[in-house]
PDB file of C-alpha atoms in Angstrom:
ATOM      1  CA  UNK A   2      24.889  -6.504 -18.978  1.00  0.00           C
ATOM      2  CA  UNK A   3      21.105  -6.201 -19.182  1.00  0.00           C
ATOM      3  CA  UNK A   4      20.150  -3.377 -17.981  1.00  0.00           C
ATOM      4  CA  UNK A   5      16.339  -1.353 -17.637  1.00  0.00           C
ATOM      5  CA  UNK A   6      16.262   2.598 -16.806  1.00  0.00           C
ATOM      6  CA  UNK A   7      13.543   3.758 -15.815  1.00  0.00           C
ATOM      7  CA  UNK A   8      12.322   7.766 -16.873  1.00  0.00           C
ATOM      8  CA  UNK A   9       9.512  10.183 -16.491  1.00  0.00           C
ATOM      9  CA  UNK A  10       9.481  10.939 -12.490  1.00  0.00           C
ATOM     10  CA  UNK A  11       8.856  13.795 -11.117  1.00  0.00           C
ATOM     11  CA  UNK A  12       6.768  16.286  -8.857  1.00  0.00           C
ATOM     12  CA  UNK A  13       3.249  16.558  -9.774  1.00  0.00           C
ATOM     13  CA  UNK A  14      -0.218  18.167  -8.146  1.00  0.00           C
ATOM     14  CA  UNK A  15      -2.998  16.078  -6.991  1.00  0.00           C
ATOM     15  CA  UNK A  16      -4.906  15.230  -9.815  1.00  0.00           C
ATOM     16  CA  UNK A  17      -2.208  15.305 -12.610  1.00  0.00           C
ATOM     17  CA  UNK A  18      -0.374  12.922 -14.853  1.00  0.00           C
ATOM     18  CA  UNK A  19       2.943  11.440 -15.567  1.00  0.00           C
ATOM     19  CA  UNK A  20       3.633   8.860 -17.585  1.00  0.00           C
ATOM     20  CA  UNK A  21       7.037   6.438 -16.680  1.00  0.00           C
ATOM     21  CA  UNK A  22       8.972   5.165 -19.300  1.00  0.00           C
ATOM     22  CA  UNK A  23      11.207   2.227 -18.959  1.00  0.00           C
ATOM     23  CA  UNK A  24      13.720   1.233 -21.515  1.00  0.00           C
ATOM     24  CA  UNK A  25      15.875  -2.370 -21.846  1.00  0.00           C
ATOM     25  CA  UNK A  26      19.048  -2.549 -23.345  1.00  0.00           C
ATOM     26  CA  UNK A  27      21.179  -6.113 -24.195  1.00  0.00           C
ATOM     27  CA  UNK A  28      17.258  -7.496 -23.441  1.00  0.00           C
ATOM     28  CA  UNK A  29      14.057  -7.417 -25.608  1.00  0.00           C
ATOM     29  CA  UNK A  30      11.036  -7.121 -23.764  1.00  0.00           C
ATOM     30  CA  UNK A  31       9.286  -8.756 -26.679  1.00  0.00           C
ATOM     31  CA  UNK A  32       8.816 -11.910 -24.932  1.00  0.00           C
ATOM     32  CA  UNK A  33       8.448 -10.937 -21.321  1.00  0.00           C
ATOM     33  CA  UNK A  34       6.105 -10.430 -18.787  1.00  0.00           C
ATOM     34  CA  UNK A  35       6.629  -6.520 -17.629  1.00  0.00           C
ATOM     35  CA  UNK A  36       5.251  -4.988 -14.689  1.00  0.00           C
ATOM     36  CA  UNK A  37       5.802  -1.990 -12.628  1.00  0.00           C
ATOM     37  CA  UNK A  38       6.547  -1.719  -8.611  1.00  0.00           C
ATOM     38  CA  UNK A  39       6.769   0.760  -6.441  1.00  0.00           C
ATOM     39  CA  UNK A  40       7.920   1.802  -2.956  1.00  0.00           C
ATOM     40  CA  UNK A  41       6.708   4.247  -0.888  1.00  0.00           C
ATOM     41  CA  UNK A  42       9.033   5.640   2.644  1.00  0.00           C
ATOM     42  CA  UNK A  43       8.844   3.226   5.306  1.00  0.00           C
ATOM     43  CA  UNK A  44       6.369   0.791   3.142  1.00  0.00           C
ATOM     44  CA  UNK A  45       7.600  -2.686   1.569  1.00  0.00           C
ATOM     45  CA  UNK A  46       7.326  -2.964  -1.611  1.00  0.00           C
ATOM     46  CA  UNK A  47       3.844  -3.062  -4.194  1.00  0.00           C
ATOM     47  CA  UNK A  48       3.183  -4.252  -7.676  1.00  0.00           C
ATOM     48  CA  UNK A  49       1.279  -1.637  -8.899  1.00  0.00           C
ATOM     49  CA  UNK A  50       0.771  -3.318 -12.750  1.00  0.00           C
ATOM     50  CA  UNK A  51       1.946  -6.018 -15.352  1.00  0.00           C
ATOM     51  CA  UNK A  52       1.408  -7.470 -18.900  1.00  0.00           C
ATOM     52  CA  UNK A  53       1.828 -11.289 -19.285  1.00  0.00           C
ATOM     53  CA  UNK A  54       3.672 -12.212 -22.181  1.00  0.00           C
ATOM     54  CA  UNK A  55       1.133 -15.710 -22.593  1.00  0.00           C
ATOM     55  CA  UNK A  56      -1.775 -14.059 -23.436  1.00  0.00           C
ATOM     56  CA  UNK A  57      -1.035 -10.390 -23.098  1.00  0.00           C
ATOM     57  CA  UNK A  58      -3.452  -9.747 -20.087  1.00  0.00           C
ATOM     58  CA  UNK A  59      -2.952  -6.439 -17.920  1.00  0.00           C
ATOM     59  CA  UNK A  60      -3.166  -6.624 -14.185  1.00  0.00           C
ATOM     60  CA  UNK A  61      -3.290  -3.555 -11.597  1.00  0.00           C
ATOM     61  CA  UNK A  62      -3.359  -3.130  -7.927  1.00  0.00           C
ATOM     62  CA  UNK A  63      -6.929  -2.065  -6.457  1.00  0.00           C
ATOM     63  CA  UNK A  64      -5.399   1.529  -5.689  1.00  0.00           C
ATOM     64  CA  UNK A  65      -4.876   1.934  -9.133  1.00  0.00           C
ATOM     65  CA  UNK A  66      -6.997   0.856 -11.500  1.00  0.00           C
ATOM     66  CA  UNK A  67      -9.102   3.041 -13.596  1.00  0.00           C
ATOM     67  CA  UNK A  68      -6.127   5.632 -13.245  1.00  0.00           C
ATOM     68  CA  UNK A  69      -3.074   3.800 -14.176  1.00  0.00           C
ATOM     69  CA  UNK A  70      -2.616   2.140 -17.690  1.00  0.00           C
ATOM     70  CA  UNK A  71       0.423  -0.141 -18.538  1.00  0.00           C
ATOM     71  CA  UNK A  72       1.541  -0.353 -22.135  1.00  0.00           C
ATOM     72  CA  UNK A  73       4.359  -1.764 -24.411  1.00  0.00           C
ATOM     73  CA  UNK A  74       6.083  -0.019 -26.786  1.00  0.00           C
ATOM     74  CA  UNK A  75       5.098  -0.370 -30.580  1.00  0.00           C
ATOM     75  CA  UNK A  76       6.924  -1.663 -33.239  1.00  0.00           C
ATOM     76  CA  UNK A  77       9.440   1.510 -33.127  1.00  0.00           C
ATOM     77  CA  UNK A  78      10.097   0.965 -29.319  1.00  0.00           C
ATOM     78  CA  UNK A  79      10.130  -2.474 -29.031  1.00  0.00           C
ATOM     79  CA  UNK A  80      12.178  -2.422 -26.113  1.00  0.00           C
ATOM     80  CA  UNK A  81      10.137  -0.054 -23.566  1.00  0.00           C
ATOM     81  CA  UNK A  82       7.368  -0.077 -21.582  1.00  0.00           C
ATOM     82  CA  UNK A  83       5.378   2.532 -20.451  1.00  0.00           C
ATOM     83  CA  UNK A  84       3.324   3.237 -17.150  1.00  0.00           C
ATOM     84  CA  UNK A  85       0.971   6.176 -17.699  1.00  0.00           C
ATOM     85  CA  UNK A  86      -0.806   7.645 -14.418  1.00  0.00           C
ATOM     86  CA  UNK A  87      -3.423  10.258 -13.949  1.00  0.00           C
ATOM     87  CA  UNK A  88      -5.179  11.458 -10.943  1.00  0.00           C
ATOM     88  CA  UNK A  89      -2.034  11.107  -9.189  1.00  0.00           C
ATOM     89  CA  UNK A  90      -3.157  10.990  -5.872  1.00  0.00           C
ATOM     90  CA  UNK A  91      -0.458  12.227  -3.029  1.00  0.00           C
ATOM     91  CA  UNK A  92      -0.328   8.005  -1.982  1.00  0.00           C
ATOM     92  CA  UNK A  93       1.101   7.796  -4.921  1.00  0.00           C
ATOM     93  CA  UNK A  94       4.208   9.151  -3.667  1.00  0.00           C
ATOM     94  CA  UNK A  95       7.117   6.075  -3.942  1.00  0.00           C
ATOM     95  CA  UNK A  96      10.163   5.280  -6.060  1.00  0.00           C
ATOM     96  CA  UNK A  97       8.814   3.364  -8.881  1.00  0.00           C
ATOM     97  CA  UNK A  98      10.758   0.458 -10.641  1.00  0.00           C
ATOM     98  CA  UNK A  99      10.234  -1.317 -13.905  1.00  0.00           C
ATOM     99  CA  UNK A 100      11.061  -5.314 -13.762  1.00  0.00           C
ATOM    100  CA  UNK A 101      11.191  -8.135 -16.579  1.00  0.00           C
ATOM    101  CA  UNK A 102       9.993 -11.898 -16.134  1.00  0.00           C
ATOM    102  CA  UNK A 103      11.601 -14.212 -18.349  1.00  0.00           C
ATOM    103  CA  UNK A 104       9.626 -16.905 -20.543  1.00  0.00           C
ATOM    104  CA  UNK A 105       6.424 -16.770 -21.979  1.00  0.00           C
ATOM    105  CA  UNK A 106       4.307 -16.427 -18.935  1.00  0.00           C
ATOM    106  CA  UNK A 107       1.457 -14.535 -16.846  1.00  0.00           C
ATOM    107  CA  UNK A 108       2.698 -11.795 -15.076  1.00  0.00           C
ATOM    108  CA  UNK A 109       2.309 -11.563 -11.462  1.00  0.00           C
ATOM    109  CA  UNK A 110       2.187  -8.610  -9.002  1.00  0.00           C
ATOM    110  CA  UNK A 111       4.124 -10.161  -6.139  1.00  0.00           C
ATOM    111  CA  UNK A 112       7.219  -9.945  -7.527  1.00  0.00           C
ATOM    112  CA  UNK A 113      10.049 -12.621  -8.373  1.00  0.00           C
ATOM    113  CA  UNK A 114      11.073 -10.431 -11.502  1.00  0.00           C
ATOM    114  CA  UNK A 115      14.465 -11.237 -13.366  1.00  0.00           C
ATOM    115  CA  UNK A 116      15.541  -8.062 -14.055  1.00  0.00           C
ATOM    116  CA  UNK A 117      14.874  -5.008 -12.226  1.00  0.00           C
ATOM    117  CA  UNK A 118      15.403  -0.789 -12.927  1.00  0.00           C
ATOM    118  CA  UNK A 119      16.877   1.518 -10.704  1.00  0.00           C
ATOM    119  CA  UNK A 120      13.774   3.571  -9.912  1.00  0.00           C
ATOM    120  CA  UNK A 121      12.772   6.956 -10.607  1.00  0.00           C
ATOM    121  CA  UNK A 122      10.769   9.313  -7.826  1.00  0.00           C
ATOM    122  CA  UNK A 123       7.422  10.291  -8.066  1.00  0.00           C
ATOM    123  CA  UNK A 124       6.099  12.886  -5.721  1.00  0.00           C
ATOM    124  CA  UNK A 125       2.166  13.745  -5.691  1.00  0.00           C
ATOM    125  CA  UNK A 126       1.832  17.093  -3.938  1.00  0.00           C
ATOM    126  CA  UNK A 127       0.613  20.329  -3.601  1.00  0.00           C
TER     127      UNK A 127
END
């Protein structure tokens, strides 16, 4: 059963960093488009960033970009993806999942994701 587990929550100050690991087992990642949602309390869901697997471009929601920075693993960690996030802001706060796209495509931030984590908490606060 394919499966992606999501690490690296936690509570954090205003201003700090975290940095969310996602992992894929009976799945390579290789060949996917990756991205990374999240959900905050009484919110629907967000795409907060993605990497297409066509051309390898990088694509982040307005509220995060200069801060967040999506990555794949290297050559050792072929099978994880990484979300790293500084000045964490305290509407940062959600549940944040990791999701797969089949196929050699561009990612999207809207969703319709194959494969999806279970989430791990992230809490910006002082």
């Amino acid at each position: 059963q394919v499966q992606l587990v999501e690490s690296g929550g936690g509570l954090v100050q205003p201003g700090g960093s975290l940095r969310l690991s996602c992992a894929a087992s009976r799945f390579s990642l290789d060949s996917t488009a990756i991205g990374w949602f999240r959900q905050a309390p009484g919110k629907e869901r967000e795409g907060v960033s993605c990497i297409s697997s066509s051309d390898g471009s990088t694509y982040y929601a307005d509220s995060v970009k200069g801060r967040f920075t999506i990555s794949r693993g290297n050559a050792n960690a072929k099978n994880t993806m990484y979300l790293q996030m500084n000045s964490l802001k305290p509407e940062d706060t959600a549940v944040y999942y990791c999701a797969a796209l089949r196929g050699l495509r561009r990612c999207v931030l809207s969703g319709g994701y194959d494969y999806w984590g279970q989430g791990t908490q992230v809490t910006v606060s002082s």
